[in-house]
mmCIF file of C-alpha atoms and ligand atoms in Angstrom:
data_model
loop_
_atom_site.group_PDB
_atom_site.id
_atom_site.type_symbol
_atom_site.label_atom_id
_atom_site.label_comp_id
_atom_site.label_asym_id
_atom_site.label_seq_id
_atom_site.Cartn_x
_atom_site.Cartn_y
_atom_site.Cartn_z
ATOM 1 C CA UNK V 7 -14.123 265.388 45.120
ATOM 2 C CA UNK V 8 -12.996 265.905 42.096
ATOM 3 C CA UNK V 9 -13.532 262.871 39.253
ATOM 4 C CA UNK V 10 -10.038 260.932 38.011
ATOM 5 C CA UNK V 11 -8.723 262.920 34.678
ATOM 6 C CA UNK V 12 -6.667 260.738 31.922
ATOM 7 C CA UNK V 13 -3.415 261.512 34.100
ATOM 8 C CA UNK V 14 -4.356 261.349 37.685
ATOM 9 C CA UNK V 15 -6.702 260.152 39.657
ATOM 10 C CA UNK V 16 -9.421 261.258 42.070
ATOM 11 C CA UNK V 17 -8.703 264.124 44.207
ATOM 12 C CA UNK V 18 -9.356 262.703 47.976
ATOM 13 C CA UNK V 19 -7.431 265.150 49.787
ATOM 14 C CA UNK V 20 -7.144 268.878 50.835
ATOM 15 C CA UNK V 21 -3.592 268.801 49.594
ATOM 16 C CA UNK V 22 -4.664 267.237 45.737
ATOM 17 C CA UNK V 23 -6.279 270.231 44.148
ATOM 18 C CA UNK V 24 -3.110 272.647 44.725
ATOM 19 C CA UNK V 25 -0.589 269.793 43.567
ATOM 20 C CA UNK V 26 -2.711 268.653 40.445
ATOM 21 C CA UNK V 27 -2.846 272.509 39.328
ATOM 22 C CA UNK V 28 0.615 272.586 40.238
ATOM 23 C CA UNK V 29 0.954 269.726 37.775
ATOM 24 C CA UNK V 30 -1.162 270.842 35.266
ATOM 25 C CA UNK V 31 0.392 274.639 34.528
ATOM 26 C CA UNK V 32 4.190 272.967 34.431
ATOM 27 C CA UNK V 33 2.627 269.703 32.143
ATOM 28 C CA UNK V 34 0.816 272.788 29.768
ATOM 29 C CA UNK V 35 3.953 274.991 30.037
ATOM 30 C CA UNK V 36 5.916 271.832 28.243
ATOM 31 C CA UNK V 37 3.106 271.168 25.632
ATOM 32 C CA UNK V 38 3.528 274.225 24.499
ATOM 33 C CA UNK V 39 7.243 274.353 24.561
ATOM 34 C CA UNK V 40 7.198 271.519 22.926
ATOM 35 C CA UNK V 41 5.158 272.224 19.887
ATOM 36 C CA UNK V 42 6.515 275.935 20.010
ATOM 37 C CA UNK V 43 10.355 274.535 19.650
ATOM 38 C CA UNK V 44 9.249 271.312 16.952
ATOM 39 C CA UNK V 45 7.339 273.444 15.081
ATOM 40 C CA UNK V 46 10.141 276.364 14.555
ATOM 41 C CA UNK V 47 13.196 273.514 13.703
ATOM 42 C CA UNK V 48 10.360 271.667 11.307
ATOM 43 C CA UNK V 49 9.627 275.011 10.054
ATOM 44 C CA UNK V 50 13.531 275.858 9.641
ATOM 45 C CA UNK V 51 14.165 272.818 8.295
ATOM 46 C CA UNK V 52 12.419 273.367 5.585
ATOM 47 C CA UNK V 53 12.366 277.426 5.109
ATOM 48 C CA UNK V 54 16.261 276.747 4.892
ATOM 49 C CA UNK V 55 16.847 273.362 3.019
ATOM 50 C CA UNK V 56 20.120 273.136 1.224
ATOM 51 C CA UNK V 57 18.573 273.485 -2.814
ATOM 52 C CA UNK V 58 16.784 277.063 -1.385
ATOM 53 C CA UNK V 59 20.505 277.881 0.953
ATOM 54 C CA UNK V 60 22.871 276.599 -1.384
ATOM 55 C CA UNK V 61 25.347 279.150 0.599
ATOM 56 C CA UNK V 62 25.119 279.394 4.531
ATOM 57 C CA UNK V 63 24.321 282.830 5.992
ATOM 58 C CA UNK V 64 25.349 282.624 9.602
ATOM 59 C CA UNK V 65 23.135 285.368 11.339
ATOM 60 C CA UNK V 66 25.124 288.370 13.559
ATOM 61 C CA UNK V 67 24.380 289.239 17.190
ATOM 62 C CA UNK V 68 21.025 290.264 18.988
ATOM 63 C CA UNK V 69 20.727 292.145 22.073
ATOM 64 C CA UNK V 70 16.785 292.383 22.316
ATOM 65 C CA UNK V 71 16.424 288.682 21.426
ATOM 66 C CA UNK V 72 19.190 287.420 23.490
ATOM 67 C CA UNK V 73 17.551 289.731 26.532
ATOM 68 C CA UNK V 74 14.023 287.850 25.344
ATOM 69 C CA UNK V 75 15.198 284.200 25.832
ATOM 70 C CA UNK V 76 17.349 285.143 28.669
ATOM 71 C CA UNK V 77 14.453 286.380 31.251
ATOM 72 C CA UNK V 78 11.222 285.113 29.680
ATOM 73 C CA UNK V 79 11.561 281.588 31.427
ATOM 74 C CA UNK V 80 12.865 283.745 34.111
ATOM 75 C CA UNK V 81 8.988 284.681 34.769
ATOM 76 C CA UNK V 82 8.313 280.837 34.022
ATOM 77 C CA UNK V 83 10.008 279.714 36.629
ATOM 78 C CA UNK V 84 9.072 281.659 38.896
ATOM 79 C CA UNK V 85 5.713 280.861 39.741
ATOM 80 C CA UNK V 86 6.741 277.013 39.142
ATOM 81 C CA UNK V 87 9.337 277.490 42.330
ATOM 82 C CA UNK V 88 7.594 280.201 44.523
ATOM 83 C CA UNK V 89 4.227 277.710 44.143
ATOM 84 C CA UNK V 90 6.008 274.348 44.490
ATOM 85 C CA UNK V 91 8.065 275.549 47.463
ATOM 86 C CA UNK V 92 4.481 277.186 49.111
ATOM 87 C CA UNK V 93 2.665 273.108 48.208
ATOM 88 C CA UNK V 94 6.309 271.583 49.480
ATOM 89 C CA UNK V 95 5.763 272.844 52.709
ATOM 90 C CA UNK V 96 1.942 272.713 53.203
ATOM 91 C CA UNK V 97 2.400 269.032 52.522
ATOM 92 C CA UNK V 98 5.637 268.471 54.611
ATOM 93 C CA UNK V 99 4.037 270.358 57.576
ATOM 94 C CA UNK V 100 1.452 269.194 59.686
ATOM 95 C CA UNK V 101 -1.568 270.694 61.517
ATOM 96 C CA UNK V 102 -0.005 271.011 65.036
ATOM 97 C CA UNK V 103 -3.966 269.284 65.815
ATOM 98 C CA UNK V 104 -3.662 266.452 63.840
ATOM 99 C CA UNK V 105 -4.419 262.785 65.102
ATOM 100 C CA UNK V 106 -1.252 260.882 64.989
ATOM 101 C CA UNK V 107 -1.099 257.294 63.531
ATOM 102 C CA UNK V 108 1.767 255.071 63.644
ATOM 103 C CA UNK V 109 2.853 253.126 60.478
ATOM 104 C CA UNK V 110 5.524 250.357 60.759
ATOM 105 C CA UNK V 111 6.164 248.908 57.246
ATOM 106 C CA UNK V 112 8.281 245.296 56.917
ATOM 107 C CA UNK V 113 8.442 242.930 54.523
ATOM 108 C CA UNK V 114 5.651 242.735 52.977
ATOM 109 C CA UNK V 115 2.622 244.517 54.576
ATOM 110 C CA UNK V 116 2.307 247.376 56.669
ATOM 111 C CA UNK V 117 1.426 247.795 60.248
ATOM 112 C CA UNK V 118 -0.581 250.151 61.508
ATOM 113 C CA UNK V 119 -0.946 251.725 65.442
ATOM 114 C CA UNK V 120 -4.424 253.965 66.417
ATOM 115 C CA UNK V 121 -3.625 255.957 69.346
ATOM 116 C CA UNK V 122 -3.199 254.125 72.887
ATOM 117 C CA UNK V 123 -3.147 250.924 70.914
ATOM 118 C CA UNK V 124 -0.163 249.002 72.027
ATOM 119 C CA UNK V 125 -1.011 246.308 68.948
ATOM 120 C CA UNK V 126 -0.601 246.514 65.182
ATOM 121 C CA UNK V 127 -3.368 246.092 62.897
ATOM 122 C CA UNK V 128 -2.488 245.061 59.657
ATOM 123 C CA UNK V 129 -2.551 245.902 55.818
ATOM 124 C CA UNK V 130 -6.081 248.490 56.760
ATOM 125 C CA UNK V 131 -5.830 251.978 57.505
ATOM 126 C CA UNK V 132 -9.361 253.533 58.526
ATOM 127 C CA UNK V 133 -9.220 257.629 59.039
ATOM 128 C CA UNK V 134 -11.697 259.818 59.537
ATOM 129 C CA UNK V 135 -12.695 261.990 57.073
ATOM 130 C CA UNK V 136 -12.484 266.080 56.960
ATOM 131 C CA UNK V 137 -9.229 266.056 59.602
ATOM 132 C CA UNK V 138 -5.635 266.460 59.474
ATOM 133 C CA UNK V 139 -4.124 262.614 59.753
ATOM 134 C CA UNK V 140 -0.487 262.224 60.231
ATOM 135 C CA UNK V 141 1.120 259.169 59.314
ATOM 136 C CA UNK V 142 4.367 258.784 61.742
ATOM 137 C CA UNK V 143 6.354 255.883 60.002
ATOM 138 C CA UNK V 144 9.087 253.484 60.197
ATOM 139 C CA UNK V 145 10.397 250.655 59.126
ATOM 140 C CA UNK V 146 11.311 247.157 60.778
ATOM 141 C CA UNK V 147 13.913 246.373 57.817
ATOM 142 C CA UNK V 148 14.355 247.966 54.722
ATOM 143 C CA UNK V 149 13.215 250.843 52.739
ATOM 144 C CA UNK V 150 9.743 251.253 52.182
ATOM 145 C CA UNK V 151 7.436 254.149 50.249
ATOM 146 C CA UNK V 152 3.790 255.067 52.193
ATOM 147 C CA UNK V 153 1.906 255.934 48.744
ATOM 148 C CA UNK V 154 -2.014 257.123 48.201
ATOM 149 C CA UNK V 155 -2.567 258.284 44.518
ATOM 150 C CA UNK V 156 -5.929 259.711 45.980
ATOM 151 C CA UNK V 157 -4.255 261.802 48.595
ATOM 152 C CA UNK V 158 -1.330 262.957 46.061
ATOM 153 C CA UNK V 159 1.391 261.468 49.262
ATOM 154 C CA UNK V 160 4.003 259.209 48.445
ATOM 155 C CA UNK V 161 6.772 259.524 51.193
ATOM 156 C CA UNK V 162 9.613 256.890 52.222
ATOM 157 C CA UNK V 163 9.540 255.106 55.335
ATOM 158 C CA UNK V 164 12.898 254.079 56.487
ATOM 159 C CA UNK V 165 14.695 251.944 58.936
ATOM 160 C CA UNK V 166 16.146 253.832 61.464
ATOM 161 C CA UNK V 167 14.435 256.977 61.668
ATOM 162 C CA UNK V 168 11.173 258.447 61.572
ATOM 163 C CA UNK V 169 9.186 260.082 58.742
ATOM 164 C CA UNK V 170 5.616 261.138 57.848
ATOM 165 C CA UNK V 171 3.001 262.524 55.799
ATOM 166 C CA UNK V 172 -0.374 264.508 56.654
ATOM 167 C CA UNK V 173 -3.205 264.774 54.672
ATOM 168 C CA UNK V 174 -6.929 265.621 55.397
ATOM 169 C CA UNK V 175 -9.484 263.207 53.633
ATOM 170 C CA UNK V 176 -12.656 265.032 51.178
ATOM 171 C CA UNK V 177 -14.510 262.762 50.620
ATOM 172 C CA UNK V 178 -15.928 258.967 52.457
ATOM 173 C CA UNK V 179 -15.304 255.384 50.817
ATOM 174 C CA UNK V 180 -16.629 253.096 53.830
ATOM 175 C CA UNK V 181 -18.538 252.612 56.298
ATOM 176 C CA UNK V 182 -17.736 250.978 59.745
ATOM 177 C CA UNK V 183 -20.514 247.891 60.489
ATOM 178 C CA UNK V 184 -20.763 247.672 63.857
ATOM 179 C CA UNK V 185 -22.618 244.643 64.498
ATOM 180 C CA UNK V 186 -19.360 242.280 62.407
ATOM 181 C CA UNK V 187 -17.276 244.634 63.592
ATOM 182 C CA UNK V 188 -15.693 245.572 60.431
ATOM 183 C CA UNK V 189 -15.045 248.374 57.888
ATOM 184 C CA UNK V 190 -16.892 247.829 54.238
ATOM 185 C CA UNK V 191 -16.933 250.306 51.412
ATOM 186 C CA UNK V 192 -14.983 250.723 48.207
ATOM 187 C CA UNK V 193 -11.454 251.486 50.374
ATOM 188 C CA UNK V 194 -8.626 253.463 48.442
ATOM 189 C CA UNK V 195 -4.880 251.675 47.674
ATOM 190 C CA UNK V 196 -2.237 252.220 49.423
ATOM 191 C CA UNK V 197 1.329 250.687 47.907
ATOM 192 C CA UNK V 198 4.884 250.208 48.496
ATOM 193 C CA UNK V 199 6.585 252.568 46.040
ATOM 194 C CA UNK V 200 10.477 250.994 47.006
ATOM 195 C CA UNK V 201 11.543 247.831 45.487
ATOM 196 C CA UNK V 202 11.618 245.914 48.967
ATOM 197 C CA UNK V 203 12.054 242.453 48.330
ATOM 198 C CA UNK V 204 10.501 239.689 46.339
ATOM 199 C CA UNK V 205 7.127 240.171 47.296
ATOM 200 C CA UNK V 206 7.469 243.834 47.165
ATOM 201 C CA UNK V 207 4.487 244.165 45.132
ATOM 202 C CA UNK V 208 1.540 242.339 47.346
ATOM 203 C CA UNK V 209 2.997 245.195 49.674
ATOM 204 C CA UNK V 210 -0.418 246.507 50.005
ATOM 205 C CA UNK V 211 -2.889 247.968 52.226
ATOM 206 C CA UNK V 212 -6.253 249.208 52.019
ATOM 207 C CA UNK V 213 -7.483 252.458 53.184
ATOM 208 C CA UNK V 214 -10.972 253.338 54.458
ATOM 209 C CA UNK V 215 -11.997 257.180 55.012
ATOM 210 C CA UNK V 216 -15.144 256.986 57.566
ATOM 211 C CA UNK V 217 -16.986 259.165 58.981
ATOM 212 C CA UNK V 218 -15.512 260.603 62.271
ATOM 213 C CA UNK V 219 -18.314 259.126 64.317
ATOM 214 C CA UNK V 220 -17.654 255.539 62.147
ATOM 215 C CA UNK V 221 -13.973 256.206 62.915
ATOM 216 C CA UNK V 222 -14.891 256.819 66.879
ATOM 217 C CA UNK V 223 -16.989 253.841 67.043
ATOM 218 C CA UNK V 224 -14.577 251.799 65.019
ATOM 219 C CA UNK V 225 -11.852 252.589 67.406
ATOM 220 C CA UNK V 226 -13.786 251.793 70.448
ATOM 221 C CA UNK V 227 -14.305 247.705 68.936
ATOM 222 C CA UNK V 228 -11.074 247.397 67.365
ATOM 223 C CA UNK V 229 -9.791 244.930 70.353
ATOM 224 C CA UNK V 230 -12.677 242.271 70.550
ATOM 225 C CA UNK V 231 -11.751 238.653 69.088
ATOM 226 C CA UNK V 232 -15.243 238.476 66.946
ATOM 227 C CA UNK V 233 -18.174 236.546 68.570
ATOM 228 C CA UNK V 234 -19.737 233.131 67.524
ATOM 229 C CA UNK V 235 -16.842 232.115 64.473
ATOM 230 C CA UNK V 236 -14.764 229.254 65.063
ATOM 231 C CA UNK V 237 -10.674 229.799 66.762
ATOM 232 C CA UNK V 238 -8.842 228.337 63.843
ATOM 233 C CA UNK V 239 -11.333 230.318 60.930
ATOM 234 C CA UNK V 240 -10.294 233.628 62.685
ATOM 235 C CA UNK V 241 -7.065 232.581 62.709
ATOM 236 C CA UNK V 242 -7.185 231.761 58.358
ATOM 237 C CA UNK V 243 -8.114 235.407 58.140
ATOM 238 C CA UNK V 244 -5.534 236.563 59.975
ATOM 239 C CA UNK V 245 -3.170 234.699 58.811
ATOM 240 C CA UNK V 246 -4.150 236.453 55.013
ATOM 241 C CA UNK V 247 -4.548 239.607 57.182
ATOM 242 C CA UNK V 248 -0.934 239.859 58.471
ATOM 243 C CA UNK V 249 0.736 239.072 55.584
ATOM 244 C CA UNK V 250 2.021 235.485 57.045
ATOM 245 C CA UNK V 251 1.240 233.737 53.483
ATOM 246 C CA UNK V 252 3.949 235.792 51.986
ATOM 247 C CA UNK V 253 6.555 233.387 53.894
ATOM 248 C CA UNK V 254 4.592 230.659 54.966
ATOM 249 C CA UNK V 255 2.653 228.298 53.165
ATOM 250 C CA UNK V 256 -0.449 226.141 54.250
ATOM 251 C CA UNK V 257 0.046 223.080 51.097
ATOM 252 C CA UNK V 258 3.202 221.803 52.160
ATOM 253 C CA UNK V 259 5.262 223.972 49.305
ATOM 254 C CA UNK V 260 8.274 226.152 50.441
ATOM 255 C CA UNK V 261 8.118 229.737 50.874
ATOM 256 C CA UNK V 262 10.698 232.177 52.349
ATOM 257 C CA UNK V 263 9.914 230.169 55.756
ATOM 258 C CA UNK V 264 8.429 227.154 57.065
ATOM 259 C CA UNK V 265 5.300 225.286 55.404
ATOM 260 C CA UNK V 266 2.509 225.523 58.394
ATOM 261 C CA UNK V 267 1.117 222.238 57.065
ATOM 262 C CA UNK V 268 2.145 219.618 59.543
ATOM 263 C CA UNK V 269 4.018 221.842 61.699
ATOM 264 C CA UNK V 270 2.335 221.641 65.111
ATOM 265 C CA UNK V 271 3.481 218.478 66.934
ATOM 266 C CA UNK V 272 6.314 218.371 64.726
ATOM 267 C CA UNK V 273 9.833 217.637 65.792
ATOM 268 C CA UNK V 274 11.564 220.727 64.178
ATOM 269 C CA UNK V 275 15.625 221.122 64.344
ATOM 270 C CA UNK V 276 16.965 224.360 64.515
ATOM 271 C CA UNK V 277 19.983 226.709 63.113
ATOM 272 C CA UNK V 278 22.067 226.456 66.383
ATOM 273 C CA UNK V 279 21.778 222.863 66.738
ATOM 274 C CA UNK V 280 18.669 222.248 69.495
ATOM 275 C CA UNK V 281 15.951 220.268 68.756
ATOM 276 C CA UNK V 282 12.231 220.977 70.465
ATOM 277 C CA UNK V 283 8.487 219.671 69.518
ATOM 278 C CA UNK V 284 6.342 222.259 68.379
ATOM 279 C CA UNK V 285 3.938 223.657 70.435
ATOM 280 C CA UNK V 286 1.412 226.313 71.720
ATOM 281 C CA UNK V 287 4.493 228.233 73.595
ATOM 282 C CA UNK V 288 6.854 227.591 70.390
ATOM 283 C CA UNK V 289 4.469 229.237 67.851
ATOM 284 C CA UNK V 290 3.868 232.243 70.061
ATOM 285 C CA UNK V 291 7.994 233.022 70.944
ATOM 286 C CA UNK V 292 8.248 232.681 67.113
ATOM 287 C CA UNK V 293 5.422 235.879 66.515
ATOM 288 C CA UNK V 294 6.645 237.543 69.245
ATOM 289 C CA UNK V 295 10.577 236.817 68.693
ATOM 290 C CA UNK V 296 11.494 235.558 65.173
ATOM 291 C CA UNK V 297 14.716 235.481 66.161
ATOM 292 C CA UNK V 298 15.006 233.299 69.355
ATOM 293 C CA UNK V 299 15.092 230.025 67.258
ATOM 294 C CA UNK V 300 15.530 229.620 63.308
ATOM 295 C CA UNK V 301 14.444 226.359 61.745
ATOM 296 C CA UNK V 302 16.866 224.363 60.336
ATOM 297 C CA UNK V 303 17.539 225.941 56.670
ATOM 298 C CA UNK V 304 15.967 228.878 57.005
ATOM 299 C CA UNK V 305 19.062 230.598 58.113
ATOM 300 C CA UNK V 306 18.708 233.616 55.652
ATOM 301 C CA UNK V 307 15.281 235.031 55.834
ATOM 302 C CA UNK V 308 14.419 236.732 58.714
ATOM 303 C CA UNK V 309 10.753 237.493 60.050
ATOM 304 C CA UNK V 310 10.144 240.447 61.208
ATOM 305 C CA UNK V 311 8.519 240.858 64.837
ATOM 306 C CA UNK V 312 4.396 240.963 64.864
ATOM 307 C CA UNK V 313 3.072 242.574 68.003
ATOM 308 C CA UNK V 314 -0.210 240.890 69.046
ATOM 309 C CA UNK V 315 -2.846 239.954 71.501
ATOM 310 C CA UNK V 316 -3.274 236.487 73.001
ATOM 311 C CA UNK V 317 -6.440 236.100 71.420
ATOM 312 C CA UNK V 318 -4.918 236.524 68.046
ATOM 313 C CA UNK V 319 -1.876 234.274 68.534
ATOM 314 C CA UNK V 320 -4.235 231.795 69.839
ATOM 315 C CA UNK V 321 -6.127 232.295 66.704
ATOM 316 C CA UNK V 322 -3.082 231.426 64.713
ATOM 317 C CA UNK V 323 -1.888 229.058 66.956
ATOM 318 C CA UNK V 324 -5.654 227.252 66.225
ATOM 319 C CA UNK V 325 -5.482 227.852 62.926
ATOM 320 C CA UNK V 326 -1.620 225.931 62.589
ATOM 321 C CA UNK V 327 -3.374 222.689 64.644
ATOM 322 C CA UNK V 328 -6.229 222.541 61.802
ATOM 323 C CA UNK V 329 -3.374 221.870 59.508
ATOM 324 C CA UNK V 330 -1.719 219.104 60.710
HETATM 325 CU CU1 CUA T 405 7.474 247.959 51.024
HETATM 326 CU CU2 CUA T 405 7.909 247.904 48.587
#
């Protein structure tokens, strides 16, 4: 792992060194030519100023010079193209044995689906160190973009198609805490780099790089509800983790969707004119099929589908109940 420089963040993947070398090559070529061209321009400005050269004396033709400035740049562009294209192919084609993790971008949360898991893990990506990982990406709504600066990967996440990136992390950032079923450490940041709506800037996730052993333990321990914690408290954590808070407040104020405060037990009116008392079944349906019933006055907003295990839905219901 190479530490951050003034220009670039830490190198944390096998792709990073090549990309950075290419970047610095182009950067220094640009610096040299900037100084040379600006230097020559200033020098000519002084040397041929009007009081020294009242009469213009335009130069004639010079074959050698013309051939030189035509072909010399080629010598610089050929390696730029060669290494750039080679690096591009390397970054685009994941190794066959890569671990595949599904990513689904939606307004405004990153959902991760680990192999064999039907449920989303929002906002937190855990990957093993030293193994190629391929992110198979799609979007539920609008254009997003998956960007982890330390890995030097960035790719659009497009509705209606799959795109992918791959990386192999070269340093550990976090450890898996088996007792609390939690990954802790100093994770990397995952950004969304396409403007995707009002809360675009909050569409962040953490990327934990753990040892392969910790990764296996994390996958094994993924689906159990935490023990000895009140369900409403678990729900409050899920509320934040799933970024429910970007649309639903808990203090009664209006955001993109209805506030959760005082929601449970209320007689709710819907856009289609029907009404229903907010109960467990209504909340469950609103999570799994948000478009089934749209609260009156919120027709302009579209809530994405949330794929969740039953115990998590129960926890969210308990949390909403606690906000009466
Ligand atoms: Cu998603 Cu910006």
